[in-house]
XYZ file of C-alpha atoms in Angstrom:
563
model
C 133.979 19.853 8.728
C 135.604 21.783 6.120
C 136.476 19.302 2.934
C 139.981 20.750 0.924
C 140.206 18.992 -1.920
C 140.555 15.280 -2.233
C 143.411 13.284 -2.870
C 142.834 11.097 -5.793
C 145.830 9.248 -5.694
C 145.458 8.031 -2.108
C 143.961 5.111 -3.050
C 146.362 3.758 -5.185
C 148.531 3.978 -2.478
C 146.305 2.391 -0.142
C 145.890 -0.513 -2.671
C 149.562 -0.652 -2.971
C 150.249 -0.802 0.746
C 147.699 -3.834 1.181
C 149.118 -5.839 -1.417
C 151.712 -6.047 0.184
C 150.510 -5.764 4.153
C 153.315 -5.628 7.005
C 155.544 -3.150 5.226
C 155.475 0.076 5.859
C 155.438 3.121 3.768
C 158.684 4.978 5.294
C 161.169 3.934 3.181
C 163.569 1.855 3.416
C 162.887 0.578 7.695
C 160.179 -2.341 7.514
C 157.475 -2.235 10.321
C 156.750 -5.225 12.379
C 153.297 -7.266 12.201
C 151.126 -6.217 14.741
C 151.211 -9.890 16.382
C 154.992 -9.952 16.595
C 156.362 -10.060 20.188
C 157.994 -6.411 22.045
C 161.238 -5.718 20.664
C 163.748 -3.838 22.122
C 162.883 -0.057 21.692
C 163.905 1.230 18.784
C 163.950 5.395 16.934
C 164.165 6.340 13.792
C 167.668 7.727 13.403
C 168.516 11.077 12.246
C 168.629 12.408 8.771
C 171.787 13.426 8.252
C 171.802 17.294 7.237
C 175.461 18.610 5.552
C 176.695 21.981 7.269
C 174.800 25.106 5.666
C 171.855 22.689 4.259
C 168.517 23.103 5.634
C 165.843 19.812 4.957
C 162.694 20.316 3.373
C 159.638 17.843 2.804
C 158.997 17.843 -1.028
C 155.458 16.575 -2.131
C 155.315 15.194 -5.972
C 152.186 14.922 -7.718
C 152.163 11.227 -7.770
C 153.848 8.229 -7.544
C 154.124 8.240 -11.215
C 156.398 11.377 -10.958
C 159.476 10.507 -9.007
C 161.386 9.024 -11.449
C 161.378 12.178 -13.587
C 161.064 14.950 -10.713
C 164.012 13.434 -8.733
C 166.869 14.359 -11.079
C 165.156 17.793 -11.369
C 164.982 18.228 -7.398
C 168.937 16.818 -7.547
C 169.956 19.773 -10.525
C 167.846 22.484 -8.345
C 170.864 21.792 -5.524
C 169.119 19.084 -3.662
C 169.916 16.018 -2.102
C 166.872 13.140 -1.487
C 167.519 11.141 2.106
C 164.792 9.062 2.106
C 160.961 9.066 1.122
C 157.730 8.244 2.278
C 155.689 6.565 -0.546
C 152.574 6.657 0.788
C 151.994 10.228 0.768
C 154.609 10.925 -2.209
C 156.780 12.876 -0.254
C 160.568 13.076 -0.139
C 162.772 13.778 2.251
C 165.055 16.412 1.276
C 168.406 18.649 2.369
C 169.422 21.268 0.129
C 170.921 24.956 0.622
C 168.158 26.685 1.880
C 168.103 30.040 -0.518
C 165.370 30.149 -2.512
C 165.184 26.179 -3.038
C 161.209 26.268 -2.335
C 160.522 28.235 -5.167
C 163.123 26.442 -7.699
C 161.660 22.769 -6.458
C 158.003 23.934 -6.838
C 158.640 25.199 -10.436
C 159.521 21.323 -11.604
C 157.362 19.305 -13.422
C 155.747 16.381 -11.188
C 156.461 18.631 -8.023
C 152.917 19.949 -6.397
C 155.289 22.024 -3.703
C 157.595 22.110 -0.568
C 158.029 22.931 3.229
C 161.216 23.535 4.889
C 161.178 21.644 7.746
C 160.657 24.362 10.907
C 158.322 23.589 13.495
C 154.801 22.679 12.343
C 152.692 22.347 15.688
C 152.156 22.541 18.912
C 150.336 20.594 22.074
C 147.035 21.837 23.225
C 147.191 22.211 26.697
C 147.436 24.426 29.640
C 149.367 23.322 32.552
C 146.710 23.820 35.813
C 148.423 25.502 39.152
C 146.137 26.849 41.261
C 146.220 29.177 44.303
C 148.944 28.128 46.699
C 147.823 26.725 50.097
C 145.310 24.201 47.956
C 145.298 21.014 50.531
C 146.415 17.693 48.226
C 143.869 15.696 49.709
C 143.357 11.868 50.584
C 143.379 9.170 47.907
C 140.683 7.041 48.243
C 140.174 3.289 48.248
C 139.807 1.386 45.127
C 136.197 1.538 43.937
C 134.159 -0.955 42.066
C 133.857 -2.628 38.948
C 137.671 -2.513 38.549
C 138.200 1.306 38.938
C 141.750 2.318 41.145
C 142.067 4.729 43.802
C 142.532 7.943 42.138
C 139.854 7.234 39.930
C 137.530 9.362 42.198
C 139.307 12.517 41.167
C 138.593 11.742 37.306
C 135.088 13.442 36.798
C 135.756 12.885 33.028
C 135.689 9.657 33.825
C 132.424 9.762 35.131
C 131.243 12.113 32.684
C 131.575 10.096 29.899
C 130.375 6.861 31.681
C 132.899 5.079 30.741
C 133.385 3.870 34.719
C 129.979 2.287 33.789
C 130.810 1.139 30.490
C 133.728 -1.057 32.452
C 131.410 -3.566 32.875
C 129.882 -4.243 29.346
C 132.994 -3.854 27.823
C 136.963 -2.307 29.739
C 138.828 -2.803 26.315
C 140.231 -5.615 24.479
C 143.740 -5.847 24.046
C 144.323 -6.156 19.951
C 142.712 -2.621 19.333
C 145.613 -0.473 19.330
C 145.549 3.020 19.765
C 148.341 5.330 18.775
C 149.672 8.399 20.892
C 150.965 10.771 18.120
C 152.093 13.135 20.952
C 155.542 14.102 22.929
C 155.884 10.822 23.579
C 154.786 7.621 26.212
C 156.537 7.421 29.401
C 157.172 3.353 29.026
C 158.344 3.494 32.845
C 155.048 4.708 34.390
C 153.476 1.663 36.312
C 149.564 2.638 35.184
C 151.475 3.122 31.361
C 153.848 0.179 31.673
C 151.425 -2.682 31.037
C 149.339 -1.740 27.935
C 152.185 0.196 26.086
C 153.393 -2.251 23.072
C 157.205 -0.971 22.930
C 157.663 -3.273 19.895
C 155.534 -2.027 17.993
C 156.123 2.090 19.135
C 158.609 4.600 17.531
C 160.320 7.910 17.667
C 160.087 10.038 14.680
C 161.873 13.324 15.575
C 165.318 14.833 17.014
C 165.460 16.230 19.980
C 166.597 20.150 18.723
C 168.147 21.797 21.708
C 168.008 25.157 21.003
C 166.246 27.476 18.534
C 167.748 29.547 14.920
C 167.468 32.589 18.269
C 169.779 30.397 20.642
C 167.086 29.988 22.851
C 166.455 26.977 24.619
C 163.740 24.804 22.192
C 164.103 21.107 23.569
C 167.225 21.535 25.686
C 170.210 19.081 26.010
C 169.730 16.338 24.576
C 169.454 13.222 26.959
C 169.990 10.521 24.889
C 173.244 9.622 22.163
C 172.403 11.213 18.952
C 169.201 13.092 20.269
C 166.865 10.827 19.540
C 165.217 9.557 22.504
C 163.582 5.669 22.723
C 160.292 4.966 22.029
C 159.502 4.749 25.609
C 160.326 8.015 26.689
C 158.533 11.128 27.030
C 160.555 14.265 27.600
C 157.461 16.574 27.432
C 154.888 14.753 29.316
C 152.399 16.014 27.116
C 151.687 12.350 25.649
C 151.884 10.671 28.951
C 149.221 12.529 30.228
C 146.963 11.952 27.380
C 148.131 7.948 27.115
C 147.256 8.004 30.872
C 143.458 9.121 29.955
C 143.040 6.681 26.605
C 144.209 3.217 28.205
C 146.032 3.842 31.851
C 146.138 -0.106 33.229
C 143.349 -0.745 36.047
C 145.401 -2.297 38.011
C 144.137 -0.929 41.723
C 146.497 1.876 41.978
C 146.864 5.527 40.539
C 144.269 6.061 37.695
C 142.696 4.166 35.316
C 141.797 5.545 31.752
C 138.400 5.174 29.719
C 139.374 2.073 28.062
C 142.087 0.339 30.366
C 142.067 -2.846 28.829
C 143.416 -1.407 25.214
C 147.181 -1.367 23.748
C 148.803 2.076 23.626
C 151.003 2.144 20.541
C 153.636 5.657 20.751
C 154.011 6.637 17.633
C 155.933 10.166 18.455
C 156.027 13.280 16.257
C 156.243 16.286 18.719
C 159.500 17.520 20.249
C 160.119 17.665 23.998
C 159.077 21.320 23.908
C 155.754 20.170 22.146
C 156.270 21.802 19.298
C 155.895 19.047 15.969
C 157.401 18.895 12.558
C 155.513 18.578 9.407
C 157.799 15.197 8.503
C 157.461 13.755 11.868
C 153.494 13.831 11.494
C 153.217 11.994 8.322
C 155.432 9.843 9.070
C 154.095 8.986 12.048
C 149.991 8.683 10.251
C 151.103 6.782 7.342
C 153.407 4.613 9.992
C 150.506 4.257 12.240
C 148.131 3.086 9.300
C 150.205 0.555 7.850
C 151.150 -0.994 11.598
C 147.282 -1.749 12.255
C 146.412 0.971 14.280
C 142.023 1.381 15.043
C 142.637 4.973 16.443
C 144.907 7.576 16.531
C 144.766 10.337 18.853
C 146.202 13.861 17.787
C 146.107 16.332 19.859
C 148.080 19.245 18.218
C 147.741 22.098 15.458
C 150.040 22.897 12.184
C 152.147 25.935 13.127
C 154.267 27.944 11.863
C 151.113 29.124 10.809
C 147.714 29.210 13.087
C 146.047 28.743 9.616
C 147.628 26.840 6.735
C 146.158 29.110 4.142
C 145.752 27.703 0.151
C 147.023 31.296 -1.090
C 146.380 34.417 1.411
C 147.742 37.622 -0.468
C 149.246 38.281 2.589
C 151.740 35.845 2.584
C 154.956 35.980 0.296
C 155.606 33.381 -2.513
C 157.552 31.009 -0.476
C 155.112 30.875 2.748
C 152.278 30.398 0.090
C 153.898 27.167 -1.071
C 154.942 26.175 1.801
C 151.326 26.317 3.253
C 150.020 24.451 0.211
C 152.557 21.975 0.957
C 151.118 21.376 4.158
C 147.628 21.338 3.470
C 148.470 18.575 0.590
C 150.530 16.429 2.725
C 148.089 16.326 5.499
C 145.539 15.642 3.630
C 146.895 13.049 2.156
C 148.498 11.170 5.166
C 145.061 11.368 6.653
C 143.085 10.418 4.002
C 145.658 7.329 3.667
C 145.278 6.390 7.436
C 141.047 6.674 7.185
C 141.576 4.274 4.256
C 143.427 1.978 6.129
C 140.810 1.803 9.222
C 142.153 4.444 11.613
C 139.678 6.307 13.302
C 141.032 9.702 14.012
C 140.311 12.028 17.043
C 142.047 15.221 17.451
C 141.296 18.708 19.442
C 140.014 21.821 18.311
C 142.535 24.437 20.418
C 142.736 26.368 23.180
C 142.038 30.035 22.082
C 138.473 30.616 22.308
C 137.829 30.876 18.438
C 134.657 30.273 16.635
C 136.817 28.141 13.660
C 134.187 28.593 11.580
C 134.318 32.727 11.632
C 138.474 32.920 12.523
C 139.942 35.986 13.381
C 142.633 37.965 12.375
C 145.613 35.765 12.545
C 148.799 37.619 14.512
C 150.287 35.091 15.424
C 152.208 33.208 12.633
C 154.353 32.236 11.676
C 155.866 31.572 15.408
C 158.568 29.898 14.076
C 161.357 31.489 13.880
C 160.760 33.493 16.598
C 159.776 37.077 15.590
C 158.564 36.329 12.426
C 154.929 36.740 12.723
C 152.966 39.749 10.636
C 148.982 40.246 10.739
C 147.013 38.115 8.633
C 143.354 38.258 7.288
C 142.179 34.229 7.498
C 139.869 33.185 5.144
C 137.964 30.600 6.216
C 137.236 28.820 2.983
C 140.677 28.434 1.902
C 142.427 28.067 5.327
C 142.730 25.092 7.555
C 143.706 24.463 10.951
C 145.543 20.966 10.771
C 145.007 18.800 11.428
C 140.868 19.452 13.052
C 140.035 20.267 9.442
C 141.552 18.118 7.746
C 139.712 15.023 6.031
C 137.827 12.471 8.371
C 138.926 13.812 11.715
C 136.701 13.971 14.405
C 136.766 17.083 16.070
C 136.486 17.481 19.789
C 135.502 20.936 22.222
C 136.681 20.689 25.633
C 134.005 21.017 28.796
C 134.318 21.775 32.390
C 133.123 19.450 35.572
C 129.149 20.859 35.067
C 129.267 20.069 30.756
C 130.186 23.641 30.322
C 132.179 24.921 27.694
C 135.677 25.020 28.794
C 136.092 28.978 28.446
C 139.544 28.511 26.603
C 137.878 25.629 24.170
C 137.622 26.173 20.442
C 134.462 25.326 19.098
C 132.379 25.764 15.444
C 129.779 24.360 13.622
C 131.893 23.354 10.839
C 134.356 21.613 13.065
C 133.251 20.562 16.184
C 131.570 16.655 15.945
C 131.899 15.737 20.080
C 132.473 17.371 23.109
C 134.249 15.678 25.776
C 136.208 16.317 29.836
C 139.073 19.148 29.132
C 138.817 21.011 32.584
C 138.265 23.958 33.088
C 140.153 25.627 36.352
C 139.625 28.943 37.622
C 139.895 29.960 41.541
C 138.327 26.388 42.616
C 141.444 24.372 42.178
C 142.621 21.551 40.329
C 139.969 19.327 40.945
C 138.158 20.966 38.203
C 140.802 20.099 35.498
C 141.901 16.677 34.347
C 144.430 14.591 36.193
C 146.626 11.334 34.650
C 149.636 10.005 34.103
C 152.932 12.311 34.219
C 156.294 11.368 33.923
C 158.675 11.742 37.534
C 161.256 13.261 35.689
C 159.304 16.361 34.398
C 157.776 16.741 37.885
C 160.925 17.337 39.401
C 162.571 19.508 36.432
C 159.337 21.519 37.383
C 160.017 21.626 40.849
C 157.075 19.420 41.986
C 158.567 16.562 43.374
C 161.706 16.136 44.432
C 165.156 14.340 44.510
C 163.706 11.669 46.648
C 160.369 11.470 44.853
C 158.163 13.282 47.701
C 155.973 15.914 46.269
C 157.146 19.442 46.944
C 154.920 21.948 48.886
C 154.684 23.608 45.077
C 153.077 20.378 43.641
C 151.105 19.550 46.460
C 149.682 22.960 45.523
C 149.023 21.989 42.008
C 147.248 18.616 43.062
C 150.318 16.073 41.549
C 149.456 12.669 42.877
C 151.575 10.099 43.807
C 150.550 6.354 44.316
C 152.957 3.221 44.566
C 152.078 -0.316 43.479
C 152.940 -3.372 46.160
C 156.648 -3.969 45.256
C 156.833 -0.373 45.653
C 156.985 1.011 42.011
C 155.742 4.758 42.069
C 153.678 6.385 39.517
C 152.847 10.491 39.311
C 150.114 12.124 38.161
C 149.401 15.777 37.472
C 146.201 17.990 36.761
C 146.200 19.338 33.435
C 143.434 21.344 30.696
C 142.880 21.735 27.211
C 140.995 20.105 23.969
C 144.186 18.003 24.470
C 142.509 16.250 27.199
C 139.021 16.153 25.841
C 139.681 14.701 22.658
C 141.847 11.189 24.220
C 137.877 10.776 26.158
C 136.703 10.312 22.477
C 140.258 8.006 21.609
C 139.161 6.017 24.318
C 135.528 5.593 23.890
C 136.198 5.159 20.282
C 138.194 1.887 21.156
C 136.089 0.864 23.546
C 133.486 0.731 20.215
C 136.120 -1.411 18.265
C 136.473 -3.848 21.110
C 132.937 -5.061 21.362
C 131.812 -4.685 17.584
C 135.583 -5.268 15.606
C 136.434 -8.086 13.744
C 139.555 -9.861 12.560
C 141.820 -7.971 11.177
C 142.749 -9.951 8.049
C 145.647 -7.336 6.983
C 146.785 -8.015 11.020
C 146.338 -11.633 12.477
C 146.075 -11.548 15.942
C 144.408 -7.704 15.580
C 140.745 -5.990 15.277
C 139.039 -3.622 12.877
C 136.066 -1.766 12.249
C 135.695 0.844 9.681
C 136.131 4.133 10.954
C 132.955 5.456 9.455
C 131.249 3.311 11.718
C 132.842 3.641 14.595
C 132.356 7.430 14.020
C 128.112 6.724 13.296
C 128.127 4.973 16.809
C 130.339 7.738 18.644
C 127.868 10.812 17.263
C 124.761 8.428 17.212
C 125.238 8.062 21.135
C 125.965 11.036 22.243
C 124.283 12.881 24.728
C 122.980 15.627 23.402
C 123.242 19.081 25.356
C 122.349 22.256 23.669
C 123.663 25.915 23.621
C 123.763 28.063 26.862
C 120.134 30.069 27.653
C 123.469 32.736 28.016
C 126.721 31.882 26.062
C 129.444 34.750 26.473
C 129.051 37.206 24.002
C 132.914 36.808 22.798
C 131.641 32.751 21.860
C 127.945 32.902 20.499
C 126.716 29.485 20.212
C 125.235 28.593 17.094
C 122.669 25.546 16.289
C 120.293 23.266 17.882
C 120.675 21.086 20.928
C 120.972 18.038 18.495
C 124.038 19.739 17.006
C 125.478 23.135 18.017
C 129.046 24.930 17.409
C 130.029 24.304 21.454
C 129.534 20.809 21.810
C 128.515 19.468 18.451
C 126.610 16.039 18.218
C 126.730 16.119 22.244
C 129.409 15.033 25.111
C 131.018 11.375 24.580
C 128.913 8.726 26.154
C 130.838 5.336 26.497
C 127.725 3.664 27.394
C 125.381 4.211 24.567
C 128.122 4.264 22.485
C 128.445 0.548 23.137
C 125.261 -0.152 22.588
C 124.325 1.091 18.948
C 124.597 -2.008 16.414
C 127.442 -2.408 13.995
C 125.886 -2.153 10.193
């Protein structure tokens, strides 16, 4: 992967942060030990923004700076709301005119971001030809696998329907969801989803600067939805693949026997805010999390560039910004013994050789100008950021999914993403979905039948013995592939982690190795005898730019030694 440059203050904060273990680094809410019991759900609430004010992230250059570079920030017209020490970055509101600039010029500063929409959710939603039959669910299979299991050919794929039996998932590896959300309610979700521990970290925006709808009304007071709750169903779906319970009905994910831990940045419309995100990875580090699955990008811009000449002064500080705080909220989470998975995209890009960006910024809406992207100095976030393992999506026969990013700079696995043409849905990836976002779709309806349009998309529904319901839905993307790696990756820490001394009652294993063991197993698979000739595939068949060290293999992945 590409390196920016490190973060040499990150470890002071680390040290910091384990001195005094159980508190986290969003200041001034504590964060629960890992062993304490489910609480009720709880968000984080609102900052609150005066009328006319706009709130920006500012990033100092170390902790040694805020005492000084706070009553400069104050005299340039701004206000601080709250901080997040690990990272060094303060939460800001000021009048929006020209404050980037003024903040950036003080002493101790390194730069600031307003805070627009930073990212958005890799994946496609699959609806094939009308007049596709649903199809029968099937019994439950063996070794502990449920009924709809038989439609997951990721599953299979990966082995990890095999690897059930050496090793389903122990329950103190947690992995986070840094999605839409978790859909606490589902019945395959329900069971391994630690609400204590989970927590909102955005506001629900209704509508866009434009007018236009962005997250629509709001459905809880104040906007801010419970930690149980996904409006999007982006993060269900991908929850549903990491850890869905085996529990003979619906699905059951790669590692069923794991904790899923929400730890939400994106908004209902799956768009994410730079806050949100670091927040949620610095949250996530210092609450004992193994692995943390990320399947998003940075937006406004498709490429957070260090200082493209195309950009004007404030964009090129704001993408600094970004790049910086990123890097340091993942650096800070590696340190900490997160191991952390996220997807490559969905636009058929060789990352390594990007082209011309016209697409950014996206937010607000008609913003966007032609860009030339350098690939040296600019990052797609957070793939390339530090210690991320970076995951292609493949189709039903180890293909490259034709929509998958890929790279030999960025790519490390390959893993299940679907990909659906005229065949159906079979061919993408089905899991958990919430009910409510069927039905605002039009899939199922009032009474919780599927409709004839979802029976045409494949949605699944299967209902437990006291007659609790659960819904599933087909979709594809990296976003799917790369929770097959979260998975498998947990798997790894439940049969070679050990106690957690930072978390009693938890396991850990540094994410180095569990990375050696995921890319030491792999299976390798090398580059088409005829790749398209808009994605030439670059490499060997031990390690090529469409599926890197190889697809995810749960099996041998549990079966290389811990050092």
């Amino acid at each position: 992967m590409k390196s920016p440059r490190a973060i040499g203050w990150v470890a002071a904060a680390v040290a910091a942060a384990v001195a005094t273990a159980g508190a986290t680094s969003l200041v001034p809410a504590p964060a629960p030990p890992v062993a304490a019991p489910a609480a009720a759900p709880q968000a984080t609430p609102p900052d609150a923004v005066p009328a006319g004010h706009a709130t920006f992230t500012v990033l100092l250059d170390g902790p040694a700076a805020r005492d000084a570079a706070v009553p400069a920030i104050e005299a340039a017209g701004g206000r601080v709301l709250r901080e997040n020490a690990a990272v060094g970055a303060l939460v800001v509101t000021a009048p929006p005119d020209g404050f980037v600039e003024r903040v950036a010029a003080i002493d101790g500063v390194f730069g600031a971001a307003r805070a627009h929409v930073v990212g958005t959710t890799q994946a496609v939603r699959g609806r094939p030809p009308a007049g596709r039959a649903q199809g029968p669910r099937g019994p439950q299979g063996p070794a502990g696998l449920d009924p709809l299991d038989t439609r997951l050919w990721g599953l299979s794929m990966v082995r990890a329907d095999a690897a059930r039996a050496i090793q389903p998932g122990d329950r103190r590896v947690l992995v986070g969801i840094l999605d839409t959300g978790v859909d606490g309610s589902h019945p395959d979700i329900a069971p391994n989803l630690d609400v204590g521990l989970s927590r909102n970290f955005v506001t629900d925006i209704p509508t866009d600067p434009t007018g236009a709808v962005l997250d629509g009304p709001c459905e809880f007071p104040g906007c801010v939805d419970p930690p149980d709750h996904d409006g999007g169903g982006h993060g269900t779906h991908v929850a549903g693949t990491v850890a869905a319970v085996a529990n003979g009905s619906g699905v059951s994910g790669v590692a069923p026997g794991v904790t899923l831990v929400n730890i939400r940045a994106g908004q209902d419309s799956g768009l994410f805010f730079l806050q949100p995100v670091i927040d949620a990875l610095t949250y996530g580090a210092d609450i004992g999390l193994d692995v943390i699955n990320m399947s998003f990008y940075v937006d406004p811009w498709r490429y957070n560039c260090l200082d493209n000449p195309a950009d004007p002064p404030e964009a090129r500080i704001e993408q600094r910004t970004t790049i910086e705080a990123m890097n340091r909220a993942l650096e800070y989470a590696h340190a900490k013994g997160v191991t952390l998975v996220g997807s490559l995209g969905n636009e058929n890009e060789d990352l390594g050789h990007p082209r011309r960006d016209t697409s950014s910024p996206n937010h607000p809406p008609g913003a966007a100008y032609p860009r030339e992207i350098d690939n040296a100095t600019c990052f797609d976030l957070p793939v390339e950021g530090p210690h991320v393992i970076g995951v292609s999506a493949v189709g039903p026969q180890g293909e490259k999914a034709d929509y998958s990013n890929y790279g030999l700079e960025q790519v490390s696995l390959a893993a299940p993403g679907g990909n659906g043409g005229p065949g159906g849905p079979e061919d993408l990836i089905l899991s958990t979905y919430p009910k409510e976002i069927l039905q605002q779709e039009g899939d199922v309806d009032a009474a919780g039948e599927i409709t004839q349009l979802g029976a045409a998309s494949g949605v699944q529904k299967a209902c437990t013995p006291d007659g609790t319901c659960g819904y599933y839905a087909y979709l594809q993307g990296t976003s799917m592939a790369a929770p097959h790696v979260s998975g498998v990756a947990a798997l790894v820490v439940s049969r070679h982690g050990v106690p957690d001394p930072q978390h009693p009652g938890g396991l850990t294993m540094a994410p180095a190795e569990v990375e050696r063991a995921l890319v030491a197993s792999a299976h390798e698979t090398a580059c088409p005898a005829t790749p398209a000739p808009s994605a030439p595939c670059e490499g060997s068949p031990g390690f090529n730019g469409y599926y890197g060290n190889g697809i995810v293999d749960a099996v041998a992945a549990l079966s290389v030694a811990a050092r």
